[in-house]
Amino acid sequence: MNNNCKNYILVGGRVVDPKNGVDKIMDIGIENGLVCKPEQVTNPKIVNVQGLIIAPGFIDIHVHLREPGAVDKETIKTGSMAAAAGGFTTILAMPNTKPATDSVDTIEFLKRNAEENAIVNVLPSCCITKGLEGKVRTDLGELKRAGAVAVTDDGKCVHNNQLMYQVLKDSKSYGLVVLDHCEDDNLAGGGAVHKGCWGDKCGLKTIPSASEVVMVARDIILAEELKSSIHIQHVSAVESVIYIREAQKRGVKVTVEATPHHITLTDECVKTLDTNYKMNPPLRTEKDRQAIIEGLKDGTISVIATDHAPHTESDKSVDFAHAPFGIIGLEAAVPVCLTELYHKGILNLSEFVSKFTKGPAEVLNIEAGSIEFGKKADLTIIDVDIKHKIDKNKFYSKSRNTPFHDWNVKGKAVATIVKGKFIYSELEEIDGII
């Protein structure tokens, strides 16, 4: 990433930094890629952001970049462009690539490629097991030293309880957080949609909530026994939220993320048989959706993550049962969530920003998610009031598999600053790189 930066003063914006308890109108200086006091900036360009929100750079801890492997779906370059356009300055790359990110070589490939081609910060995660096969543990110490910041077999669940026990034990000593895709394959049974009235009406094989809930409970039991931390990915079921909330009250170090699609959509959507409503875990009932909303409100769920999962049009243009799981999310997440969470009064602005900044930074234990003098200027500038329509044909992602096309929304990221450089900008007075 090119670090040559101009110096700026962002004038008149409302700075919202939940980590530091800041929510006020103030000017922000940027010099040599770092945040500083406005009076310390030499030869600045003045950028008027009056009426806009200046937030810490948004972080997405669940992104499939598909490289190495399926570069027809996404690449590190195009995925980072989509992230910047969506307001994200840092993304965590999932390891279910081809080959899987289970070795030092694949970690180094990702880091080298990101350095050359990414326009946002790309962090590597590594596999829990070799080849994502759930059998042989990877060398977590070696992968941590190579640069991995988290460990996950995302897309698959580790069913071997003894193996998971040891991984949670080892990850604690290495300072790696374990992110788990909670799904019992035996209960899921190769299903395509949630087990409920809509799945039955469509005549499709179904996936019961229990397939998620039993593995959530398993992870909580192990983490509690070991006093280790565990992060639950893409929660979808009311029972999961209840178990997690109760565990947190007992002091278990369990965190959880929700996706924009599980926040806003239900299994009724599958009646159209549009494969852009096929994701894993599947869309569940309105009761489940409301449990996620309540979990976001009361803080049980501290992270919103996209689970950005690109697929080609031909991949998705098959019958529902045989279509791959997943949708893209980087460029729709902020507008959709502002519309459905902030503008409907479910979260206030500080709470909303926290789900994309403080929450994910704390899960990964990284130095990000806040605005502090002397630290790198990764910032997201938001217009919460702009009305627009989501248009997948204008996305920077290589793929178009989204259920949010043509949604009327309110609010979006209008500029993304990484290390002091405007990467994406809709501001009249300044251009972005893309």
CSV table of C-alpha atoms in Angstrom, one decimal:
chain,number,residue,atom,x,y,z
A,1,MET,CA,0.0,0.0,0.0
A,2,ASN,CA,1.4,3.4,-1.0
A,3,ASN,CA,1.8,5.5,2.2
A,4,ASN,CA,2.5,8.9,0.6
A,5,CYS,CA,0.0,11.2,2.2
A,6,LYS,CA,-1.1,14.7,2.0
A,7,ASN,CA,-2.0,16.6,5.2
A,8,TYR,CA,-5.6,17.5,6.0
A,9,ILE,CA,-7.8,19.1,8.5
A,10,LEU,CA,-11.3,17.7,8.6
A,11,VAL,CA,-13.5,20.6,9.6
A,12,GLY,CA,-16.9,20.6,11.3
A,13,GLY,CA,-17.6,16.9,11.5
A,14,ARG,CA,-19.3,15.1,14.4
A,15,VAL,CA,-16.7,12.8,15.8
A,16,VAL,CA,-18.1,9.5,17.1
A,17,ASP,CA,-15.6,7.3,18.8
A,18,PRO,CA,-17.3,4.8,21.2
A,19,LYS,CA,-14.0,3.4,22.6
A,20,ASN,CA,-13.0,6.8,24.0
A,21,GLY,CA,-16.5,8.0,24.8
A,22,VAL,CA,-16.3,10.8,22.3
A,23,ASP,CA,-19.4,12.2,20.5
A,24,LYS,CA,-19.0,15.9,19.6
A,25,ILE,CA,-18.4,18.4,16.8
A,26,MET,CA,-14.7,18.8,16.4
A,27,ASP,CA,-11.9,19.2,13.8
A,28,ILE,CA,-9.5,16.4,13.2
A,29,GLY,CA,-6.0,16.9,11.8
A,30,ILE,CA,-4.1,14.4,9.7
A,31,GLU,CA,-0.4,14.7,9.1
A,32,ASN,CA,1.9,12.1,7.6
A,33,GLY,CA,-0.8,9.5,7.8
A,34,LEU,CA,-1.4,10.0,11.6
A,35,VAL,CA,-4.2,11.7,13.5
A,36,CYS,CA,-3.1,14.9,15.2
A,37,LYS,CA,-4.4,18.2,16.6
A,38,PRO,CA,-5.5,20.6,13.8
A,39,GLU,CA,-3.0,23.2,14.9
A,40,GLN,CA,-0.2,20.8,14.4
A,41,VAL,CA,-0.8,20.2,10.7
A,42,THR,CA,1.6,21.9,8.3
A,43,ASN,CA,0.3,23.1,4.9
A,44,PRO,CA,-3.0,21.3,5.2
A,45,LYS,CA,-5.8,20.9,2.8
A,46,ILE,CA,-9.0,21.9,4.5
A,47,VAL,CA,-11.9,19.4,4.0
A,48,ASN,CA,-15.3,20.5,5.0
A,49,VAL,CA,-17.3,17.6,6.6
A,50,GLN,CA,-19.9,19.7,8.3
A,51,GLY,CA,-23.1,17.6,8.8
A,52,LEU,CA,-21.2,14.4,8.4
A,53,ILE,CA,-20.0,11.8,10.9
A,54,ILE,CA,-16.2,11.1,11.4
A,55,ALA,CA,-15.9,7.6,12.9
A,56,PRO,CA,-12.9,5.3,13.4
A,57,GLY,CA,-12.3,3.2,10.4
A,58,PHE,CA,-14.8,0.4,10.1
A,59,ILE,CA,-13.6,-3.2,10.6
A,60,ASP,CA,-15.1,-6.3,9.0
A,61,ILE,CA,-13.9,-9.5,10.7
A,62,HIS,CA,-15.6,-11.9,8.3
A,63,VAL,CA,-14.7,-11.5,4.6
A,64,HIS,CA,-14.1,-14.1,1.9
A,65,LEU,CA,-11.6,-12.7,-0.7
A,66,ARG,CA,-11.4,-16.1,-2.6
A,67,GLU,CA,-7.7,-15.6,-3.4
A,68,PRO,CA,-5.8,-17.8,-3.9
A,69,GLY,CA,-8.3,-20.0,-5.8
A,70,ALA,CA,-11.5,-18.6,-7.1
A,71,VAL,CA,-10.3,-15.3,-8.6
A,72,ASP,CA,-13.3,-15.3,-11.0
A,73,LYS,CA,-15.4,-14.5,-7.9
A,74,GLU,CA,-13.1,-12.0,-6.1
A,75,THR,CA,-9.5,-11.1,-5.6
A,76,ILE,CA,-7.7,-9.4,-2.8
A,77,LYS,CA,-7.6,-6.2,-4.9
A,78,THR,CA,-11.3,-6.2,-5.9
A,79,GLY,CA,-12.4,-7.2,-2.4
A,80,SER,CA,-10.3,-4.4,-0.9
A,81,MET,CA,-11.9,-1.9,-3.3
A,82,ALA,CA,-15.4,-3.1,-2.3
A,83,ALA,CA,-14.4,-2.7,1.3
A,84,ALA,CA,-13.2,0.9,0.8
A,85,ALA,CA,-16.4,1.7,-1.1
A,86,GLY,CA,-18.4,0.3,1.7
A,87,GLY,CA,-16.6,2.3,4.4
A,88,PHE,CA,-14.3,-0.4,5.7
A,89,THR,CA,-10.6,0.3,6.4
A,90,THR,CA,-9.7,-3.1,7.8
A,91,ILE,CA,-10.9,-6.5,6.8
A,92,LEU,CA,-10.1,-10.0,8.1
A,93,ALA,CA,-9.7,-12.5,5.3
A,94,MET,CA,-11.2,-16.0,5.9
A,95,PRO,CA,-8.9,-19.0,5.3
A,96,ASN,CA,-11.1,-21.3,3.2
A,97,THR,CA,-9.2,-20.5,0.0
A,98,LYS,CA,-7.7,-22.9,-2.5
A,99,PRO,CA,-5.2,-23.9,-1.1
A,100,ALA,CA,-6.5,-23.3,2.4
A,101,THR,CA,-4.6,-20.8,4.6
A,102,ASP,CA,-3.1,-23.5,6.8
A,103,SER,CA,0.6,-22.9,6.2
A,104,VAL,CA,3.2,-20.2,6.5
A,105,ASP,CA,3.4,-20.1,2.7
A,106,THR,CA,-0.3,-19.2,2.3
A,107,ILE,CA,-0.1,-16.6,5.0
A,108,GLU,CA,2.9,-15.0,3.3
A,109,PHE,CA,1.1,-15.1,0.0
A,110,LEU,CA,-1.8,-13.2,1.4
A,111,LYS,CA,0.4,-10.6,3.1
A,112,ARG,CA,2.5,-10.1,0.0
A,113,ASN,CA,-0.5,-9.8,-2.3
A,114,ALA,CA,-2.2,-7.4,0.1
A,115,GLU,CA,0.9,-5.2,0.3
A,116,GLU,CA,1.0,-5.0,-3.5
A,117,ASN,CA,-2.7,-4.8,-4.4
A,118,ALA,CA,-4.9,-4.1,-1.4
A,119,ILE,CA,-6.1,-0.5,-0.8
A,120,VAL,CA,-7.3,-1.2,2.8
A,121,ASN,CA,-5.7,-3.1,5.6
A,122,VAL,CA,-6.1,-6.9,5.0
A,123,LEU,CA,-5.5,-9.1,8.0
A,124,PRO,CA,-4.9,-12.9,7.6
A,125,SER,CA,-6.7,-15.6,9.5
A,126,CYS,CA,-5.6,-19.2,9.5
A,127,CYS,CA,-7.2,-22.6,9.6
A,128,ILE,CA,-7.9,-24.5,12.8
A,129,THR,CA,-7.3,-27.8,10.9
A,130,LYS,CA,-5.2,-28.8,7.9
A,131,GLY,CA,-7.1,-28.4,4.7
A,132,LEU,CA,-10.2,-27.5,6.7
A,133,GLU,CA,-10.7,-31.3,7.1
A,134,GLY,CA,-11.4,-31.2,10.9
A,135,LYS,CA,-8.8,-33.8,11.6
A,136,VAL,CA,-5.2,-32.5,12.2
A,137,ARG,CA,-4.5,-29.3,14.0
A,138,THR,CA,-2.4,-26.6,12.3
A,139,ASP,CA,0.7,-25.2,14.0
A,140,LEU,CA,-0.9,-22.2,15.6
A,141,GLY,CA,2.4,-20.9,17.0
A,142,GLU,CA,4.0,-21.0,13.6
A,143,LEU,CA,1.0,-19.3,11.9
A,144,LYS,CA,0.8,-16.6,14.6
A,145,ARG,CA,4.4,-15.8,14.0
A,146,ALA,CA,3.8,-15.6,10.3
A,147,GLY,CA,1.1,-13.0,10.9
A,148,ALA,CA,-2.3,-14.7,11.5
A,149,VAL,CA,-4.5,-12.7,13.9
A,150,ALA,CA,-7.3,-15.2,14.3
A,151,VAL,CA,-8.0,-18.9,13.7
A,152,THR,CA,-11.1,-20.4,12.1
A,153,ASP,CA,-12.3,-23.2,9.9
A,154,ASP,CA,-15.1,-20.9,8.7
A,155,GLY,CA,-17.4,-22.6,6.3
A,156,LYS,CA,-17.0,-25.7,8.3
A,157,CYS,CA,-17.3,-26.6,12.0
A,158,VAL,CA,-14.8,-28.5,14.0
A,159,HIS,CA,-16.9,-31.5,15.3
A,160,ASN,CA,-14.1,-33.2,17.3
A,161,ASN,CA,-14.6,-31.9,20.8
A,162,GLN,CA,-11.2,-33.0,22.1
A,163,LEU,CA,-9.5,-31.3,19.1
A,164,MET,CA,-11.5,-28.1,19.8
A,165,TYR,CA,-10.7,-28.3,23.5
A,166,GLN,CA,-7.0,-28.3,22.6
A,167,VAL,CA,-7.3,-25.5,20.1
A,168,LEU,CA,-9.0,-23.3,22.6
A,169,LYS,CA,-6.3,-24.1,25.1
A,170,ASP,CA,-3.4,-23.5,22.7
A,171,SER,CA,-5.0,-20.3,21.2
A,172,LYS,CA,-5.1,-18.8,24.7
A,173,SER,CA,-1.3,-19.2,25.1
A,174,TYR,CA,-0.6,-17.8,21.6
A,175,GLY,CA,-2.9,-14.8,21.9
A,176,LEU,CA,-5.1,-16.0,18.9
A,177,VAL,CA,-8.8,-15.7,19.0
A,178,VAL,CA,-10.8,-18.7,17.8
A,179,LEU,CA,-13.7,-17.8,15.5
A,180,ASP,CA,-16.2,-20.7,15.1
A,181,HIS,CA,-18.7,-21.5,12.4
A,182,CYS,CA,-21.2,-23.4,14.6
A,183,GLU,CA,-23.0,-26.1,12.7
A,184,ASP,CA,-23.5,-29.8,13.4
A,185,ASP,CA,-23.3,-31.3,9.9
A,186,ASN,CA,-25.3,-34.4,11.0
A,187,LEU,CA,-28.2,-32.2,12.1
A,188,ALA,CA,-27.9,-29.9,9.1
A,189,GLY,CA,-28.1,-32.9,6.9
A,190,GLY,CA,-27.2,-31.2,3.7
A,191,GLY,CA,-30.1,-28.9,3.9
A,192,ALA,CA,-30.6,-25.6,2.0
A,193,VAL,CA,-33.0,-23.6,4.1
A,194,HIS,CA,-34.3,-23.2,7.6
A,195,LYS,CA,-36.5,-25.9,9.0
A,196,GLY,CA,-39.8,-24.2,9.2
A,197,CYS,CA,-43.0,-23.6,7.3
A,198,TRP,CA,-41.4,-21.8,4.3
A,199,GLY,CA,-38.7,-24.4,3.8
A,200,ASP,CA,-41.5,-27.1,3.9
A,201,LYS,CA,-43.6,-25.2,1.4
A,202,CYS,CA,-40.7,-24.9,-1.0
A,203,GLY,CA,-40.1,-28.6,-0.8
A,204,LEU,CA,-36.4,-28.1,0.1
A,205,LYS,CA,-34.2,-30.0,2.5
A,206,THR,CA,-34.1,-28.0,5.7
A,207,ILE,CA,-31.6,-27.1,8.4
A,208,PRO,CA,-32.9,-26.9,12.0
A,209,SER,CA,-31.8,-24.2,14.4
A,210,ALA,CA,-30.5,-27.0,16.7
A,211,SER,CA,-27.6,-27.6,14.2
A,212,GLU,CA,-26.2,-24.2,15.3
A,213,VAL,CA,-27.3,-24.1,18.9
A,214,VAL,CA,-25.7,-27.4,20.0
A,215,MET,CA,-22.3,-26.3,18.7
A,216,VAL,CA,-22.7,-22.8,20.3
A,217,ALA,CA,-23.4,-24.6,23.6
A,218,ARG,CA,-20.4,-26.9,23.1
A,219,ASP,CA,-18.1,-23.9,22.5
A,220,ILE,CA,-19.4,-22.1,25.5
A,221,ILE,CA,-18.8,-25.2,27.7
A,222,LEU,CA,-15.3,-25.6,26.5
A,223,ALA,CA,-14.4,-21.9,26.8
A,224,GLU,CA,-15.8,-21.8,30.3
A,225,GLU,CA,-13.9,-24.8,31.4
A,226,LEU,CA,-10.6,-23.5,30.0
A,227,LYS,CA,-11.2,-19.8,30.8
A,228,SER,CA,-10.4,-19.2,27.1
A,229,SER,CA,-12.2,-16.8,24.7
A,230,ILE,CA,-14.4,-17.9,21.8
A,231,HIS,CA,-16.1,-15.8,19.1
A,232,ILE,CA,-19.3,-17.2,17.5
A,233,GLN,CA,-19.7,-16.3,13.8
A,234,HIS,CA,-22.9,-15.2,12.1
A,235,VAL,CA,-25.4,-16.1,14.8
A,236,SER,CA,-28.9,-16.9,13.5
A,237,ALA,CA,-31.0,-18.6,16.1
A,238,VAL,CA,-32.9,-17.2,19.1
A,239,GLU,CA,-31.6,-20.1,21.3
A,240,SER,CA,-28.0,-19.3,20.4
A,241,VAL,CA,-28.5,-15.7,21.5
A,242,ILE,CA,-30.0,-16.8,24.8
A,243,TYR,CA,-27.1,-19.2,25.6
A,244,ILE,CA,-24.5,-16.6,24.7
A,245,ARG,CA,-26.2,-13.9,26.8
A,246,GLU,CA,-26.4,-16.2,29.8
A,247,ALA,CA,-22.8,-17.3,29.4
A,248,GLN,CA,-21.6,-13.7,29.2
A,249,LYS,CA,-23.5,-13.0,32.5
A,250,ARG,CA,-21.5,-15.8,34.1
A,251,GLY,CA,-18.2,-14.2,32.9
A,252,VAL,CA,-17.5,-16.6,30.0
A,253,LYS,CA,-15.3,-14.9,27.4
A,254,VAL,CA,-17.7,-15.4,24.5
A,255,THR,CA,-18.3,-12.8,21.8
A,256,VAL,CA,-20.6,-12.9,18.8
A,257,GLU,CA,-21.3,-11.3,15.5
A,258,ALA,CA,-24.5,-10.8,13.4
A,259,THR,CA,-24.7,-10.2,9.7
A,260,PRO,CA,-26.8,-7.6,7.9
A,261,HIS,CA,-28.9,-10.3,6.3
A,262,HIS,CA,-29.8,-12.1,9.5
A,263,ILE,CA,-30.6,-8.6,11.0
A,264,THR,CA,-33.0,-7.7,8.2
A,265,LEU,CA,-34.3,-10.8,6.4
A,266,THR,CA,-36.3,-13.9,7.3
A,267,ASP,CA,-36.9,-17.4,5.8
A,268,GLU,CA,-40.1,-16.0,4.1
A,269,CYS,CA,-37.7,-14.6,1.5
A,270,VAL,CA,-37.0,-18.1,0.2
A,271,LYS,CA,-40.5,-18.5,-1.2
A,272,THR,CA,-39.2,-16.7,-4.3
A,273,LEU,CA,-36.5,-19.4,-4.8
A,274,ASP,CA,-34.1,-16.6,-5.5
A,275,THR,CA,-30.7,-18.1,-4.7
A,276,ASN,CA,-29.5,-14.7,-3.4
A,277,TYR,CA,-31.4,-15.7,-0.3
A,278,LYS,CA,-29.4,-18.8,0.2
A,279,MET,CA,-26.8,-18.5,2.9
A,280,ASN,CA,-25.3,-20.5,5.7
A,281,PRO,CA,-26.6,-20.3,8.4
A,282,PRO,CA,-29.9,-19.9,6.6
A,283,LEU,CA,-32.4,-17.1,7.1
A,284,ARG,CA,-34.6,-18.0,10.0
A,285,THR,CA,-37.9,-16.8,11.4
A,286,GLU,CA,-39.0,-13.4,12.5
A,287,LYS,CA,-38.7,-14.6,16.1
A,288,ASP,CA,-35.0,-15.4,15.4
A,289,ARG,CA,-34.5,-12.0,13.7
A,290,GLN,CA,-36.0,-10.2,16.7
A,291,ALA,CA,-33.7,-12.1,19.1
A,292,ILE,CA,-30.7,-10.8,17.1
A,293,ILE,CA,-32.1,-7.3,17.2
A,294,GLU,CA,-32.5,-7.6,21.0
A,295,GLY,CA,-29.0,-9.0,21.2
A,296,LEU,CA,-27.6,-6.0,19.4
A,297,LYS,CA,-29.6,-3.6,21.6
A,298,ASP,CA,-28.5,-5.1,24.9
A,299,GLY,CA,-24.9,-5.6,23.9
A,300,THR,CA,-24.9,-9.4,23.8
A,301,ILE,CA,-23.9,-9.0,20.1
A,302,SER,CA,-21.0,-6.6,19.9
A,303,VAL,CA,-20.1,-7.0,16.2
A,304,ILE,CA,-21.7,-6.6,12.9
A,305,ALA,CA,-19.8,-8.5,10.2
A,306,THR,CA,-20.7,-9.0,6.5
A,307,ASP,CA,-19.7,-12.7,5.8
A,308,HIS,CA,-18.9,-11.3,2.3
A,309,ALA,CA,-19.1,-14.4,0.2
A,310,PRO,CA,-18.8,-13.7,-3.6
A,311,HIS,CA,-20.1,-16.1,-6.2
A,312,THR,CA,-20.3,-15.7,-10.0
A,313,GLU,CA,-23.6,-15.3,-11.7
A,314,SER,CA,-23.4,-18.7,-13.2
A,315,ASP,CA,-22.7,-20.2,-9.8
A,316,LYS,CA,-26.0,-18.7,-8.5
A,317,SER,CA,-28.0,-19.2,-11.7
A,318,VAL,CA,-29.0,-22.8,-10.8
A,319,ASP,CA,-31.8,-24.3,-8.8
A,320,PHE,CA,-31.9,-23.4,-5.2
A,321,ALA,CA,-30.9,-26.8,-3.8
A,322,HIS,CA,-27.7,-26.8,-5.8
A,323,ALA,CA,-26.7,-23.2,-5.6
A,324,PRO,CA,-23.8,-22.3,-3.3
A,325,PHE,CA,-24.4,-20.6,0.0
A,326,GLY,CA,-23.5,-17.0,0.5
A,327,ILE,CA,-24.0,-13.4,-0.6
A,328,ILE,CA,-21.7,-10.3,-0.9
A,329,GLY,CA,-22.0,-7.7,1.8
A,330,LEU,CA,-19.2,-5.2,1.9
A,331,GLU,CA,-20.9,-2.5,-0.1
A,332,ALA,CA,-24.4,-2.8,1.2
A,333,ALA,CA,-23.8,-3.4,5.0
A,334,VAL,CA,-23.5,0.2,6.2
A,335,PRO,CA,-26.5,1.6,4.3
A,336,VAL,CA,-28.7,-1.4,5.1
A,337,CYS,CA,-27.8,-1.3,8.8
A,338,LEU,CA,-28.1,2.4,9.1
A,339,THR,CA,-31.6,2.2,7.6
A,340,GLU,CA,-32.7,-0.7,9.7
A,341,LEU,CA,-30.9,-0.2,13.0
A,342,TYR,CA,-30.1,3.5,13.4
A,343,HIS,CA,-33.0,5.2,11.6
A,344,LYS,CA,-35.5,2.9,13.2
A,345,GLY,CA,-34.2,3.8,16.7
A,346,ILE,CA,-32.9,0.4,17.6
A,347,LEU,CA,-29.3,1.6,18.1
A,348,ASN,CA,-28.1,5.2,18.7
A,349,LEU,CA,-25.2,6.4,16.6
A,350,SER,CA,-22.5,5.6,19.1
A,351,GLU,CA,-23.9,2.1,19.6
A,352,PHE,CA,-24.1,1.6,15.8
A,353,VAL,CA,-20.5,2.8,15.2
A,354,SER,CA,-19.3,0.5,18.0
A,355,LYS,CA,-20.6,-2.6,16.2
A,356,PHE,CA,-18.2,-1.8,13.3
A,357,THR,CA,-15.2,-0.4,15.3
A,358,LYS,CA,-14.8,-1.0,19.0
A,359,GLY,CA,-16.5,-4.4,19.0
A,360,PRO,CA,-14.5,-6.1,16.2
A,361,ALA,CA,-11.2,-4.5,17.4
A,362,GLU,CA,-11.7,-6.0,20.8
A,363,VAL,CA,-12.5,-9.4,19.4
A,364,LEU,CA,-9.3,-9.5,17.4
A,365,ASN,CA,-7.3,-7.5,20.0
A,366,ILE,CA,-5.9,-5.2,17.4
A,367,GLU,CA,-4.8,-1.6,17.6
A,368,ALA,CA,-7.7,-0.1,15.6
A,369,GLY,CA,-11.3,0.9,16.1
A,370,SER,CA,-10.6,4.3,17.7
A,371,ILE,CA,-9.4,7.9,16.9
A,372,GLU,CA,-6.3,8.8,18.9
A,373,PHE,CA,-3.6,11.4,18.4
A,374,GLY,CA,-0.4,9.8,17.1
A,375,LYS,CA,-2.1,6.7,15.8
A,376,LYS,CA,-2.7,6.0,12.1
A,377,ALA,CA,-5.5,7.9,10.5
A,378,ASP,CA,-8.0,5.1,9.5
A,379,LEU,CA,-11.3,6.9,9.3
A,380,THR,CA,-14.8,6.4,7.9
A,381,ILE,CA,-16.9,9.4,7.1
A,382,ILE,CA,-20.6,8.9,7.0
A,383,ASP,CA,-23.6,10.8,5.8
A,384,VAL,CA,-26.5,9.3,7.8
A,385,ASP,CA,-29.2,11.2,6.0
A,386,ILE,CA,-28.5,10.7,2.3
A,387,LYS,CA,-31.2,8.7,0.6
A,388,HIS,CA,-30.2,6.4,-2.3
A,389,LYS,CA,-30.9,3.1,-3.9
A,390,ILE,CA,-28.5,0.2,-3.7
A,391,ASP,CA,-27.3,-0.7,-7.2
A,392,LYS,CA,-25.3,-3.9,-7.5
A,393,ASN,CA,-24.2,-2.9,-11.0
A,394,LYS,CA,-22.1,-0.1,-9.4
A,395,PHE,CA,-20.3,-2.4,-7.0
A,396,TYR,CA,-16.5,-2.7,-7.0
A,397,SER,CA,-16.8,-6.4,-6.1
A,398,LYS,CA,-16.4,-8.9,-8.9
A,399,SER,CA,-19.6,-10.6,-7.9
A,400,ARG,CA,-23.2,-9.4,-7.8
A,401,ASN,CA,-24.9,-12.0,-5.5
A,402,THR,CA,-26.8,-9.7,-3.2
A,403,PRO,CA,-30.5,-9.7,-2.0
A,404,PHE,CA,-30.2,-5.9,-1.3
A,405,HIS,CA,-30.2,-4.8,-5.0
A,406,ASP,CA,-32.8,-1.9,-5.5
A,407,TRP,CA,-33.3,-1.4,-1.8
A,408,ASN,CA,-34.2,2.2,-0.9
A,409,VAL,CA,-31.8,3.1,2.0
A,410,LYS,CA,-30.8,6.1,4.1
A,411,GLY,CA,-27.2,6.7,5.0
A,412,LYS,CA,-23.8,5.5,3.6
A,413,ALA,CA,-20.1,5.9,3.9
A,414,VAL,CA,-19.1,8.9,1.7
A,415,ALA,CA,-15.3,8.7,2.3
A,416,THR,CA,-12.8,6.1,3.5
A,417,ILE,CA,-9.4,7.1,4.8
A,418,VAL,CA,-6.6,4.6,5.2
A,419,LYS,CA,-3.3,5.7,6.8
A,420,GLY,CA,-4.2,9.3,6.1
A,421,LYS,CA,-5.1,8.8,2.4
A,422,PHE,CA,-8.5,9.2,0.9
A,423,ILE,CA,-9.1,5.8,-0.7
A,424,TYR,CA,-12.8,6.3,-1.5
A,425,SER,CA,-14.5,9.7,-1.6
A,426,GLU,CA,-17.8,11.1,-2.7
A,427,LEU,CA,-16.9,14.5,-1.2
A,428,GLU,CA,-17.0,17.3,-3.8
A,429,GLU,CA,-13.6,18.8,-2.9
A,430,ILE,CA,-11.5,15.6,-2.8
A,431,ASP,CA,-11.0,12.5,-5.0
A,432,GLY,CA,-10.3,9.1,-3.8
A,433,ILE,CA,-8.0,6.5,-5.3
A,434,ILE,CA,-10.9,4.5,-6.7
